[in-house]
């Protein structure tokens, strides 16, 4: 969802630069810095950005550089003259020397410089609007390039998790045998306790069934395939991919809690590492 676009429009008396930056955000969050002369167009700009960019933390700026002789900043002569007369009168009244350097002092006084807000010229706005559209296109192009890179990253990470899932199978038999052996060894240590062998076998089967991970493996495999299918659907799947990543995380966590096997737990840790990178980057997807 990150992106950047910058376009400069050349006008007879000024250069107008449009900058748009986009960062990750679950909502559309616009921070617009627009010169007063174009302020009346702010709602139009906001709606256009929302429609084109959908969501993200957007920073939009219009910078103006005057290149002609005319400027909207003017010296307010009546105000300067009033300050001059007031200071002279005050100096005489207080018997103080008049300032030796009038200009720096007078120009620093309030309201000496006034800025006339020029009326918006529609032909000028048409040029600026075209520049805004081009900046938006640049940002979308940036997003598209980033999206292609993210798709490759997601496909690689999902493939890695799927490969790690297959590696769990080799430890399944060994894991169950170790669990059975550990229970029997512990039972032999308490020879003085009488127990019902049939009931013991039932409890053992029940306990082993609770540790069975076939269902989790099947759901995880389905989630991985669903993630890739959703990814290939294209635009507008970011939130959905985030939800699927959460479901993948639940199954991976359950595998870890049920594993009771050092090698399987190592595999689960590797899965979590791959998944964490997916979760970090899925925020970049619209």
Coordinates of C-alpha atoms in Angstrom, one line a residue:
X1 CA 0.0 0.0 0.0
X2 CA 3.0 2.3 0.1
X3 CA 3.6 4.5 -2.9
X4 CA 4.7 7.9 -4.1
X5 CA 3.8 10.3 -7.0
X6 CA 5.2 13.7 -7.8
X7 CA 4.4 16.0 -10.8
X8 CA 5.2 19.6 -11.5
X9 CA 2.8 21.8 -13.5
X10 CA 4.4 24.8 -15.3
X11 CA 2.2 27.9 -15.4
X12 CA 3.1 31.3 -16.8
X13 CA 3.9 32.9 -13.4
X14 CA 4.5 29.9 -11.1
X15 CA 5.3 26.3 -10.8
X16 CA 2.9 24.0 -8.9
X17 CA 4.2 20.8 -7.5
X18 CA 1.9 17.9 -6.5
X19 CA 3.2 15.3 -4.1
X20 CA 1.3 12.2 -2.9
X21 CA 2.7 9.7 -0.4
X22 CA 0.9 6.6 0.8
X23 CA 1.7 4.4 3.8
X24 CA -0.1 1.4 5.4
X25 CA -3.4 2.0 7.1
X26 CA -6.6 0.0 7.6
X27 CA -8.6 3.0 6.7
X28 CA -8.4 6.0 4.3
X29 CA -6.6 8.7 6.3
X30 CA -5.8 11.8 4.4
X31 CA -3.5 14.7 5.5
X32 CA -3.8 17.4 2.9
X33 CA -1.7 20.6 2.7
X34 CA -3.3 22.8 0.1
X35 CA -2.6 26.4 -0.7
X36 CA -5.4 28.9 0.1
X37 CA -6.1 29.7 -3.5
X38 CA -7.0 26.0 -4.2
X39 CA -8.7 25.4 -0.9
X40 CA -12.2 25.4 -2.4
X41 CA -11.2 22.3 -4.4
X42 CA -10.2 20.3 -1.3
X43 CA -13.4 18.2 -1.2
X44 CA -13.1 17.3 -4.9
X45 CA -9.5 16.3 -4.3
X46 CA -10.4 14.2 -1.3
X47 CA -13.1 12.3 -3.1
X48 CA -10.8 11.7 -6.1
X49 CA -8.1 10.3 -3.9
X50 CA -10.5 8.1 -1.9
X51 CA -11.9 6.6 -5.1
X52 CA -8.5 6.0 -6.7
X53 CA -6.5 4.9 -3.6
X54 CA -9.2 3.3 -1.4
X55 CA -7.2 3.2 1.8
X56 CA -3.9 4.0 3.3
X57 CA -2.4 6.9 5.2
X58 CA -2.2 9.5 2.5
X59 CA -0.2 12.7 2.5
X60 CA -1.2 15.1 -0.2
X61 CA 0.6 18.4 -0.8
X62 CA 0.4 21.3 -3.3
X63 CA 3.5 23.5 -3.3
X64 CA 3.6 26.8 -5.3
X65 CA 6.8 28.5 -6.5
X66 CA 6.3 31.9 -8.0
X67 CA 8.6 32.5 -11.0
X68 CA 7.1 35.7 -12.3
X69 CA 7.5 39.3 -11.0
X70 CA 4.0 39.4 -9.6
X71 CA 3.5 38.2 -6.0
X72 CA 0.5 38.1 -3.7
X73 CA 2.6 39.4 -0.8
X74 CA 2.3 43.3 -0.7
X75 CA 3.6 45.9 1.8
X76 CA 0.7 47.5 3.5
X77 CA 1.8 51.2 3.1
X78 CA -0.9 52.8 5.3
X79 CA -0.1 50.5 8.1
X80 CA 3.7 51.2 7.8
X81 CA 3.0 55.0 7.8
X82 CA 0.7 54.6 10.9
X83 CA 3.5 52.7 12.8
X84 CA 6.0 55.3 11.7
X85 CA 3.9 58.2 13.0
X86 CA 3.0 56.4 16.3
X87 CA 6.7 55.6 17.1
X88 CA 7.8 59.2 16.3
X89 CA 5.0 60.6 18.6
X90 CA 6.0 58.0 21.3
X91 CA 9.6 59.0 21.1
X92 CA 8.8 62.7 21.6
X93 CA 6.4 62.0 24.4
X94 CA 8.9 59.9 26.3
X95 CA 11.9 62.0 25.3
X96 CA 13.6 59.1 23.7
X97 CA 15.8 59.0 20.6
X98 CA 14.1 57.8 17.5
X99 CA 15.3 54.5 16.0
X100 CA 18.4 54.7 13.9
X101 CA 17.3 52.0 11.5
X102 CA 13.6 52.3 10.7
X103 CA 13.1 49.7 8.0
X104 CA 13.9 46.4 9.8
X105 CA 11.8 47.5 12.8
X106 CA 8.8 48.6 10.7
X107 CA 8.8 45.5 8.5
X108 CA 8.7 43.3 11.5
X109 CA 5.5 44.9 12.8
X110 CA 2.2 43.0 12.6
X111 CA 0.1 43.3 9.4
X112 CA 2.8 45.2 7.5
X113 CA 2.9 42.4 4.9
X114 CA -0.4 41.4 3.5
X115 CA -1.2 38.5 1.2
X116 CA -3.9 38.9 -1.3
X117 CA -5.7 35.7 -2.0
X118 CA -6.0 35.4 -5.8
X119 CA -9.2 34.0 -7.3
X120 CA -9.0 30.6 -8.7
X121 CA -8.6 30.5 -12.5
X122 CA -10.4 27.5 -14.0
X123 CA -8.0 27.1 -16.9
X124 CA -5.1 27.1 -14.4
X125 CA -7.0 24.6 -12.3
X126 CA -7.5 22.3 -15.3
X127 CA -3.7 22.1 -15.7
X128 CA -3.2 21.4 -12.0
X129 CA -6.0 18.8 -12.0
X130 CA -4.2 17.0 -14.8
X131 CA -1.0 17.0 -12.7
X132 CA -2.9 15.6 -9.7
X133 CA -4.3 12.8 -11.9
X134 CA -0.7 12.0 -13.2
X135 CA 0.6 11.9 -9.6
X136 CA -2.2 9.5 -8.7
X137 CA -1.2 7.3 -11.7
X138 CA 2.4 7.3 -10.6
X139 CA 1.5 6.2 -7.1
X140 CA -0.8 3.5 -8.3
X141 CA 2.0 2.3 -10.6
X142 CA 4.4 2.2 -7.6
X143 CA 1.8 0.2 -5.7
X144 CA 1.4 -2.2 -8.6
X145 CA 5.1 -2.9 -8.8
X146 CA 5.3 -3.5 -5.1
X147 CA 2.2 -5.8 -5.3
X148 CA 4.0 -8.0 -7.9
X149 CA 7.0 -8.3 -5.5
X150 CA 4.7 -9.1 -2.6
X151 CA 2.9 -11.8 -4.6
X152 CA 6.2 -13.6 -5.2
X153 CA 7.1 -13.3 -1.6
X154 CA 3.7 -14.7 -0.4
X155 CA 3.9 -17.6 -2.8
X156 CA 7.4 -18.4 -1.6
X157 CA 6.4 -18.2 2.1
X158 CA 3.3 -20.3 1.6
X159 CA 5.3 -22.9 -0.3
X160 CA 7.8 -23.0 2.5
X161 CA 5.1 -23.6 5.1
X162 CA 3.6 -26.4 2.9
X163 CA 7.0 -28.0 2.6
X164 CA 7.5 -27.9 6.4
X165 CA 4.0 -29.4 6.8
X166 CA 5.1 -32.4 4.8
X167 CA 8.1 -32.8 7.0
X168 CA 5.9 -33.4 10.0
X169 CA 4.8 -36.8 8.6
X170 CA 8.2 -38.4 9.1
X171 CA 8.0 -37.8 12.9
X172 CA 4.4 -38.9 13.4
X173 CA 5.1 -42.7 14.0
X174 CA 8.1 -42.0 16.2
X175 CA 6.2 -39.4 18.2
X176 CA 3.3 -41.8 19.1
X177 CA 5.7 -44.6 20.1
X178 CA 7.6 -42.3 22.4
X179 CA 4.4 -41.2 24.0
X180 CA 3.2 -44.8 24.6
X181 CA 6.6 -45.8 25.9
X182 CA 6.8 -42.9 28.3
X183 CA 3.4 -43.7 29.8
X184 CA 4.2 -47.4 30.2
X185 CA 7.6 -46.6 31.8
X186 CA 6.0 -44.3 34.3
X187 CA 3.4 -46.9 35.1
X188 CA 6.1 -49.5 35.8
X189 CA 7.6 -47.2 38.4
X190 CA 4.5 -47.5 40.5
X191 CA 4.2 -51.4 40.6
X192 CA 2.3 -51.3 43.9
X193 CA -0.7 -49.7 42.2
X194 CA -3.3 -52.0 40.8
X195 CA -5.0 -50.9 37.6
X196 CA -7.5 -52.2 35.1
X197 CA -5.6 -53.0 31.9
X198 CA -8.7 -52.6 29.7
X199 CA -9.5 -49.2 31.2
X200 CA -5.9 -48.2 30.8
X201 CA -5.9 -49.1 27.1
X202 CA -9.1 -47.0 26.6
X203 CA -7.6 -44.0 28.4
X204 CA -4.4 -44.4 26.4
X205 CA -6.3 -44.5 23.1
X206 CA -8.3 -41.4 24.2
X207 CA -5.1 -39.6 25.2
X208 CA -3.3 -40.4 21.9
X209 CA -6.4 -39.3 19.9
X210 CA -6.2 -35.9 21.7
X211 CA -2.6 -35.6 20.5
X212 CA -3.5 -36.6 17.0
X213 CA -2.7 -33.7 14.6
X214 CA -4.1 -35.1 11.3
X215 CA -7.1 -32.8 11.5
X216 CA -4.9 -29.7 12.1
X217 CA -2.6 -30.7 9.2
X218 CA -5.6 -31.1 6.9
X219 CA -7.0 -27.7 7.9
X220 CA -3.6 -26.0 7.6
X221 CA -3.2 -27.5 4.1
X222 CA -6.6 -26.2 3.1
X223 CA -5.8 -22.7 4.5
X224 CA -2.6 -22.5 2.5
X225 CA -4.3 -23.4 -0.7
X226 CA -7.1 -20.9 0.1
X227 CA -4.5 -18.2 0.7
X228 CA -3.0 -18.7 -2.8
X229 CA -6.4 -18.9 -4.5
X230 CA -7.5 -15.6 -2.8
X231 CA -4.1 -14.0 -3.8
X232 CA -4.8 -14.9 -7.4
X233 CA -8.2 -13.2 -7.3
X234 CA -6.4 -9.9 -7.6
X235 CA -7.4 -6.5 -6.4
X236 CA -9.2 -5.9 -3.1
X237 CA -8.3 -9.1 -1.2
X238 CA -5.9 -7.6 1.5
X239 CA -8.2 -7.9 4.5
X240 CA -9.3 -11.4 3.4
X241 CA -5.7 -12.5 3.2
X242 CA -5.1 -11.1 6.7
X243 CA -8.0 -13.2 8.0
X244 CA -6.7 -16.3 6.3
X245 CA -3.2 -15.7 7.8
X246 CA -4.8 -15.6 11.2
X247 CA -6.4 -19.0 10.6
X248 CA -3.1 -20.4 9.5
X249 CA -1.6 -19.1 12.7
X250 CA -4.2 -20.9 14.8
X251 CA -3.5 -24.3 13.2
X252 CA 0.3 -23.8 13.5
X253 CA -0.1 -22.9 17.2
X254 CA -2.3 -26.0 17.8
X255 CA 0.3 -28.2 16.0
X256 CA 3.0 -26.8 18.4
X257 CA 0.9 -27.4 21.5
X258 CA 0.1 -31.0 20.5
X259 CA 3.4 -32.0 19.1
X260 CA 5.3 -33.3 22.2
X261 CA 8.3 -33.9 20.0
X262 CA 11.4 -31.8 19.7
X263 CA 11.8 -32.1 15.9
X264 CA 8.2 -31.3 15.3
X265 CA 8.4 -28.2 17.5
X266 CA 11.4 -27.0 15.5
X267 CA 9.3 -27.3 12.4
X268 CA 6.5 -25.3 14.0
X269 CA 9.0 -22.6 15.0
X270 CA 10.1 -22.3 11.3
X271 CA 6.4 -22.2 10.2
X272 CA 5.8 -19.3 12.6
X273 CA 8.8 -17.4 11.3
X274 CA 7.5 -17.7 7.7
X275 CA 4.0 -16.8 8.8
X276 CA 5.2 -13.7 10.7
X277 CA 6.8 -12.4 7.6
X278 CA 3.5 -12.9 5.7
X279 CA 1.5 -11.0 8.4
X280 CA 3.9 -8.1 8.3
X281 CA 3.6 -7.7 4.5
X282 CA -0.1 -8.5 4.1
X283 CA -0.8 -5.0 5.6
X284 CA 0.6 -3.7 2.3
X285 CA -2.2 -5.4 0.3
X286 CA -5.4 -3.5 -0.6

